[in-house]
PDB file of C-alpha atoms in Angstrom:
ATOM      1  CA  MET A   1     -56.435  52.420  93.386  1.00  0.00           C
ATOM      2  CA  GLN A   2     -58.761  55.143  94.719  1.00  0.00           C
ATOM      3  CA  LYS A   3     -57.129  57.724  92.449  1.00  0.00           C
ATOM      4  CA  ARG A   4     -57.539  55.473  89.395  1.00  0.00           C
ATOM      5  CA  ASN A   5     -61.213  54.889  90.243  1.00  0.00           C
ATOM      6  CA  ASN A   6     -61.746  58.634  90.605  1.00  0.00           C
ATOM      7  CA  CYS A   7     -60.093  59.212  87.222  1.00  0.00           C
ATOM      8  CA  THR A   8     -62.287  56.515  85.690  1.00  0.00           C
ATOM      9  CA  LEU A   9     -65.391  58.162  87.144  1.00  0.00           C
ATOM     10  CA  ILE A  10     -64.345  61.569  85.817  1.00  0.00           C
ATOM     11  CA  VAL A  11     -63.760  60.093  82.353  1.00  0.00           C
ATOM     12  CA  LEU A  12     -67.200  58.434  82.424  1.00  0.00           C
ATOM     13  CA  LEU A  13     -68.862  61.691  83.477  1.00  0.00           C
ATOM     14  CA  VAL A  14     -67.047  63.721  80.806  1.00  0.00           C
ATOM     15  CA  ILE A  15     -67.955  61.225  78.063  1.00  0.00           C
ATOM     16  CA  SER A  16     -71.579  61.287  79.234  1.00  0.00           C
ATOM     17  CA  LEU A  17     -71.611  65.086  79.140  1.00  0.00           C
ATOM     18  CA  VAL A  18     -69.992  65.213  75.700  1.00  0.00           C
ATOM     19  CA  LEU A  19     -72.535  62.739  74.318  1.00  0.00           C
ATOM     20  CA  GLY A  20     -75.407  64.685  75.850  1.00  0.00           C
ATOM     21  CA  ILE A  21     -74.125  68.047  74.699  1.00  0.00           C
ATOM     22  CA  SER A  22     -73.497  66.695  71.197  1.00  0.00           C
ATOM     23  CA  ILE A  23     -77.268  66.403  70.811  1.00  0.00           C
ATOM     24  CA  ALA A  24     -77.558  70.156  71.381  1.00  0.00           C
ATOM     25  CA  ILE A  25     -75.396  70.969  68.371  1.00  0.00           C
ATOM     26  CA  ARG A  26     -77.122  68.634  65.934  1.00  0.00           C
ATOM     27  CA  ASN A  27     -79.564  69.747  63.268  1.00  0.00           C
ATOM     28  CA  GLN A  28     -83.095  70.839  64.108  1.00  0.00           C
ATOM     29  CA  THR A  29     -84.685  67.509  63.225  1.00  0.00           C
ATOM     30  CA  ALA A  30     -82.432  65.634  65.643  1.00  0.00           C
ATOM     31  CA  LEU A  31     -83.120  68.275  68.259  1.00  0.00           C
ATOM     32  CA  ILE A  32     -86.893  67.927  67.909  1.00  0.00           C
ATOM     33  CA  ASN A  33     -86.571  64.122  68.052  1.00  0.00           C
ATOM     34  CA  PHE A  34     -84.742  64.487  71.370  1.00  0.00           C
ATOM     35  CA  PHE A  35     -87.928  65.945  72.855  1.00  0.00           C
ATOM     36  CA  SER A  36     -90.000  62.900  72.016  1.00  0.00           C
ATOM     37  CA  THR A  37     -93.124  63.766  73.989  1.00  0.00           C
ATOM     38  CA  ASP A  38     -95.614  66.543  73.527  1.00  0.00           C
ATOM     39  CA  ASP A  39     -95.704  67.144  77.298  1.00  0.00           C
ATOM     40  CA  ALA A  40     -92.314  68.820  76.980  1.00  0.00           C
ATOM     41  CA  PHE A  41     -93.752  71.355  74.586  1.00  0.00           C
ATOM     42  CA  TYR A  42     -96.494  72.116  77.111  1.00  0.00           C
ATOM     43  CA  TYR A  43     -93.720  73.161  79.491  1.00  0.00           C
ATOM     44  CA  PHE A  44     -91.899  75.053  76.758  1.00  0.00           C
ATOM     45  CA  GLN A  45     -94.896  77.000  75.470  1.00  0.00           C
ATOM     46  CA  SER A  46     -96.037  77.871  78.998  1.00  0.00           C
ATOM     47  CA  ALA A  47     -92.507  78.995  79.941  1.00  0.00           C
ATOM     48  CA  LYS A  48     -92.264  81.025  76.739  1.00  0.00           C
ATOM     49  CA  ASN A  49     -95.604  82.719  77.468  1.00  0.00           C
ATOM     50  CA  PHE A  50     -94.539  83.444  81.041  1.00  0.00           C
ATOM     51  CA  ALA A  51     -91.291  84.967  79.790  1.00  0.00           C
ATOM     52  CA  LYS A  52     -93.365  87.216  77.500  1.00  0.00           C
ATOM     53  CA  GLY A  53     -95.430  88.368  80.495  1.00  0.00           C
ATOM     54  CA  GLU A  54     -98.548  86.343  79.728  1.00  0.00           C
ATOM     55  CA  GLY A  55     -98.447  84.290  82.916  1.00  0.00           C
ATOM     56  CA  ILE A  56     -98.303  80.519  83.171  1.00  0.00           C
ATOM     57  CA  SER A  57    -100.514  79.794  80.211  1.00  0.00           C
ATOM     58  CA  PHE A  58    -100.242  77.436  77.277  1.00  0.00           C
ATOM     59  CA  ASP A  59    -102.376  79.521  74.938  1.00  0.00           C
ATOM     60  CA  GLY A  60    -101.694  82.978  76.399  1.00  0.00           C
ATOM     61  CA  ILE A  61    -105.326  83.264  77.548  1.00  0.00           C
ATOM     62  CA  ALA A  62    -106.270  80.669  80.178  1.00  0.00           C
ATOM     63  CA  ARG A  63    -104.095  79.878  83.181  1.00  0.00           C
ATOM     64  CA  GLY A  64    -102.255  76.596  82.950  1.00  0.00           C
ATOM     65  CA  ASN A  65    -101.482  73.846  85.404  1.00  0.00           C
ATOM     66  CA  GLY A  66    -100.221  70.291  85.275  1.00  0.00           C
ATOM     67  CA  TYR A  67     -96.534  71.104  85.503  1.00  0.00           C
ATOM     68  CA  HIS A  68     -93.960  70.534  88.213  1.00  0.00           C
ATOM     69  CA  PRO A  69     -92.660  73.829  89.625  1.00  0.00           C
ATOM     70  CA  LEU A  70     -88.900  73.261  89.722  1.00  0.00           C
ATOM     71  CA  TRP A  71     -88.605  72.245  86.064  1.00  0.00           C
ATOM     72  CA  MET A  72     -90.835  75.151  85.080  1.00  0.00           C
ATOM     73  CA  LEU A  73     -88.538  77.470  87.059  1.00  0.00           C
ATOM     74  CA  VAL A  74     -85.636  76.143  85.005  1.00  0.00           C
ATOM     75  CA  CYS A  75     -87.521  76.529  81.715  1.00  0.00           C
ATOM     76  CA  ILE A  76     -88.756  80.096  82.231  1.00  0.00           C
ATOM     77  CA  PRO A  77     -85.393  81.917  82.166  1.00  0.00           C
ATOM     78  CA  VAL A  78     -84.178  79.680  79.350  1.00  0.00           C
ATOM     79  CA  PHE A  79     -87.210  80.577  77.237  1.00  0.00           C
ATOM     80  CA  THR A  80     -86.592  84.292  77.626  1.00  0.00           C
ATOM     81  CA  LEU A  81     -84.076  83.624  74.844  1.00  0.00           C
ATOM     82  CA  ALA A  82     -86.845  82.384  72.523  1.00  0.00           C
ATOM     83  CA  ARG A  83     -87.457  85.927  71.302  1.00  0.00           C
ATOM     84  CA  PHE A  84     -84.049  85.783  69.595  1.00  0.00           C
ATOM     85  CA  ASP A  85     -84.203  82.234  68.261  1.00  0.00           C
ATOM     86  CA  LEU A  86     -86.615  79.434  69.176  1.00  0.00           C
ATOM     87  CA  TRP A  87     -83.878  76.813  68.851  1.00  0.00           C
ATOM     88  CA  ILE A  88     -81.544  78.351  71.474  1.00  0.00           C
ATOM     89  CA  PRO A  89     -83.720  77.418  74.486  1.00  0.00           C
ATOM     90  CA  LEU A  90     -84.135  73.868  73.218  1.00  0.00           C
ATOM     91  CA  ARG A  91     -80.374  73.497  72.832  1.00  0.00           C
ATOM     92  CA  ILE A  92     -79.766  74.925  76.313  1.00  0.00           C
ATOM     93  CA  LEU A  93     -82.295  72.520  77.839  1.00  0.00           C
ATOM     94  CA  VAL A  94     -80.508  69.585  76.199  1.00  0.00           C
ATOM     95  CA  VAL A  95     -77.288  70.731  77.890  1.00  0.00           C
ATOM     96  CA  ILE A  96     -79.064  71.166  81.236  1.00  0.00           C
ATOM     97  CA  GLN A  97     -80.535  67.688  80.980  1.00  0.00           C
ATOM     98  CA  ALA A  98     -77.116  66.248  80.092  1.00  0.00           C
ATOM     99  CA  ILE A  99     -75.633  67.907  83.187  1.00  0.00           C
ATOM    100  CA  LEU A 100     -78.461  66.625  85.402  1.00  0.00           C
ATOM    101  CA  HIS A 101     -78.076  63.105  83.990  1.00  0.00           C
ATOM    102  CA  ALA A 102     -74.313  63.084  84.606  1.00  0.00           C
ATOM    103  CA  ALA A 103     -74.719  64.553  88.105  1.00  0.00           C
ATOM    104  CA  THR A 104     -77.274  61.877  88.950  1.00  0.00           C
ATOM    105  CA  GLY A 105     -74.779  59.238  87.809  1.00  0.00           C
ATOM    106  CA  TYR A 106     -72.217  60.819  90.111  1.00  0.00           C
ATOM    107  CA  PHE A 107     -74.596  60.724  93.084  1.00  0.00           C
ATOM    108  CA  ILE A 108     -75.460  57.094  92.341  1.00  0.00           C
ATOM    109  CA  TYR A 109     -71.750  56.291  92.422  1.00  0.00           C
ATOM    110  CA  ARG A 110     -71.325  58.205  95.720  1.00  0.00           C
ATOM    111  CA  LEU A 111     -74.251  56.348  97.283  1.00  0.00           C
ATOM    112  CA  LEU A 112     -72.977  52.929  96.251  1.00  0.00           C
ATOM    113  CA  ILE A 113     -69.302  53.453  97.051  1.00  0.00           C
ATOM    114  CA  LYS A 114     -70.195  53.469 100.756  1.00  0.00           C
ATOM    115  CA  LYS A 115     -71.685  49.960 100.572  1.00  0.00           C
ATOM    116  CA  ILE A 116     -70.116  48.070  97.659  1.00  0.00           C
ATOM    117  CA  SER A 117     -66.781  47.898  95.868  1.00  0.00           C
ATOM    118  CA  HIS A 118     -65.351  50.611  93.612  1.00  0.00           C
ATOM    119  CA  PRO A 119     -65.593  48.492  90.454  1.00  0.00           C
ATOM    120  CA  LEU A 120     -69.268  47.685  91.039  1.00  0.00           C
ATOM    121  CA  SER A 121     -70.013  51.305  91.876  1.00  0.00           C
ATOM    122  CA  LEU A 122     -68.283  52.411  88.666  1.00  0.00           C
ATOM    123  CA  LEU A 123     -70.124  49.770  86.666  1.00  0.00           C
ATOM    124  CA  THR A 124     -73.470  50.891  88.054  1.00  0.00           C
ATOM    125  CA  ALA A 125     -72.648  54.529  87.307  1.00  0.00           C
ATOM    126  CA  ALA A 126     -71.612  53.536  83.771  1.00  0.00           C
ATOM    127  CA  VAL A 127     -74.859  51.642  83.248  1.00  0.00           C
ATOM    128  CA  TRP A 128     -76.768  54.702  84.449  1.00  0.00           C
ATOM    129  CA  LEU A 129     -74.797  57.083  82.255  1.00  0.00           C
ATOM    130  CA  PHE A 130     -74.738  55.062  79.031  1.00  0.00           C
ATOM    131  CA  SER A 131     -77.804  52.823  78.970  1.00  0.00           C
ATOM    132  CA  PRO A 132     -80.040  54.058  76.140  1.00  0.00           C
ATOM    133  CA  ALA A 133     -83.154  52.895  77.997  1.00  0.00           C
ATOM    134  CA  ILE A 134     -82.214  54.824  81.146  1.00  0.00           C
ATOM    135  CA  PHE A 135     -81.200  57.929  79.207  1.00  0.00           C
ATOM    136  CA  ASN A 136     -84.421  57.804  77.207  1.00  0.00           C
ATOM    137  CA  GLY A 137     -86.421  57.684  80.433  1.00  0.00           C
ATOM    138  CA  SER A 138     -84.492  60.187  82.506  1.00  0.00           C
ATOM    139  CA  GLY A 139     -82.132  62.263  80.401  1.00  0.00           C
ATOM    140  CA  SER A 140     -84.257  63.157  77.428  1.00  0.00           C
ATOM    141  CA  LYS A 141     -87.785  64.130  76.465  1.00  0.00           C
ATOM    142  CA  GLY A 142     -87.596  67.606  78.002  1.00  0.00           C
ATOM    143  CA  LEU A 143     -89.582  66.657  81.077  1.00  0.00           C
ATOM    144  CA  GLU A 144     -88.988  67.034  84.803  1.00  0.00           C
ATOM    145  CA  THR A 145     -87.689  63.470  85.160  1.00  0.00           C
ATOM    146  CA  GLY A 146     -84.018  64.467  84.991  1.00  0.00           C
ATOM    147  CA  ILE A 147     -84.248  67.166  87.647  1.00  0.00           C
ATOM    148  CA  ASN A 148     -86.428  64.883  89.763  1.00  0.00           C
ATOM    149  CA  LEU A 149     -83.888  62.051  89.783  1.00  0.00           C
ATOM    150  CA  PHE A 150     -81.081  64.530  90.388  1.00  0.00           C
ATOM    151  CA  CYS A 151     -82.859  65.949  93.457  1.00  0.00           C
ATOM    152  CA  ILE A 152     -83.731  62.503  94.826  1.00  0.00           C
ATOM    153  CA  THR A 153     -80.180  61.180  94.506  1.00  0.00           C
ATOM    154  CA  ALA A 154     -78.691  64.413  95.874  1.00  0.00           C
ATOM    155  CA  LEU A 155     -80.983  64.196  98.922  1.00  0.00           C
ATOM    156  CA  LEU A 156     -80.272  60.501  99.484  1.00  0.00           C
ATOM    157  CA  ASN A 157     -76.543  61.080  99.088  1.00  0.00           C
ATOM    158  CA  PHE A 158     -76.602  63.951 101.589  1.00  0.00           C
ATOM    159  CA  ILE A 159     -78.586  61.986 104.157  1.00  0.00           C
ATOM    160  CA  ALA A 160     -76.419  58.881 103.667  1.00  0.00           C
ATOM    161  CA  THR A 161     -73.404  60.876 104.852  1.00  0.00           C
ATOM    162  CA  TRP A 162     -75.104  61.296 108.232  1.00  0.00           C
ATOM    163  CA  SER A 163     -74.528  57.662 109.145  1.00  0.00           C
ATOM    164  CA  ASP A 164     -70.781  58.348 109.042  1.00  0.00           C
ATOM    165  CA  GLN A 165     -71.029  61.148 111.607  1.00  0.00           C
ATOM    166  CA  LYS A 166     -71.698  61.331 115.314  1.00  0.00           C
ATOM    167  CA  LYS A 167     -75.012  62.806 116.360  1.00  0.00           C
ATOM    168  CA  GLU A 168     -73.452  65.841 118.019  1.00  0.00           C
ATOM    169  CA  VAL A 169     -71.668  66.733 114.757  1.00  0.00           C
ATOM    170  CA  LEU A 170     -75.013  67.164 112.980  1.00  0.00           C
ATOM    171  CA  SER A 171     -75.590  70.897 113.198  1.00  0.00           C
ATOM    172  CA  TRP A 172     -78.674  72.927 112.416  1.00  0.00           C
ATOM    173  CA  LYS A 173     -77.004  73.868 109.114  1.00  0.00           C
ATOM    174  CA  LYS A 174     -77.042  70.233 108.023  1.00  0.00           C
ATOM    175  CA  TYR A 175     -80.705  69.922 108.962  1.00  0.00           C
ATOM    176  CA  LEU A 176     -81.439  73.134 107.087  1.00  0.00           C
ATOM    177  CA  LEU A 177     -79.621  71.861 103.987  1.00  0.00           C
ATOM    178  CA  ALA A 178     -81.508  68.560 104.234  1.00  0.00           C
ATOM    179  CA  GLY A 179     -84.754  70.535 104.419  1.00  0.00           C
ATOM    180  CA  ILE A 180     -83.803  72.582 101.365  1.00  0.00           C
ATOM    181  CA  LEU A 181     -82.896  69.441  99.397  1.00  0.00           C
ATOM    182  CA  ALA A 182     -86.137  67.767 100.489  1.00  0.00           C
ATOM    183  CA  SER A 183     -88.108  70.864  99.425  1.00  0.00           C
ATOM    184  CA  LEU A 184     -86.386  70.907  96.031  1.00  0.00           C
ATOM    185  CA  THR A 185     -87.165  67.209  95.669  1.00  0.00           C
ATOM    186  CA  LEU A 186     -90.821  67.930  96.365  1.00  0.00           C
ATOM    187  CA  LEU A 187     -90.861  70.825  93.891  1.00  0.00           C
ATOM    188  CA  ALA A 188     -89.106  68.697  91.259  1.00  0.00           C
ATOM    189  CA  ARG A 189     -92.098  66.388  91.183  1.00  0.00           C
ATOM    190  CA  LEU A 190     -95.044  67.048  93.437  1.00  0.00           C
ATOM    191  CA  ASP A 191     -95.926  63.385  93.889  1.00  0.00           C
ATOM    192  CA  ASN A 192     -92.572  62.882  95.615  1.00  0.00           C
ATOM    193  CA  ILE A 193     -94.436  63.806  98.797  1.00  0.00           C
ATOM    194  CA  TYR A 194     -95.653  60.220  98.911  1.00  0.00           C
TER     195      TYR A 194
END
């Protein structure tokens, strides 16, 4: 039964990735429609300017702010490719967001499997992976939402494993990893500090 549930989860994750990646290979109009908010282009233009050596700046003159550091750190190396073709970075970011969305679905499954049945955990993961409303809010638009939810669920999943272990088993390495995940969660969206 466990093996079948694992296979089902893998199939769900692969289908989710294929659907997400299929957006990256569509025509330019569909690609632009994927990034449905102008805030994404603030990230993209600032990352492109940084990659050109103009600093974090939207217009190449004044310093910019109003972005979340971890997503900007993802965007900057991707937009170094903009000098070859402006569409390549957008396609790569679609793939990155598809991977983050699928990984978040995996972590949601891992969190729930400890407390509820396999079928309900799979159903919840499937709802996360395939609900258009959830994908529109977390897996698209080109914003930091996808990496934010990924970091939050990764941190919660890591900490949830502590309840299964004895206190003396928790080493400094686990605390260090928890600190790194918590720091990434903070950098993914600065208001996560609250």
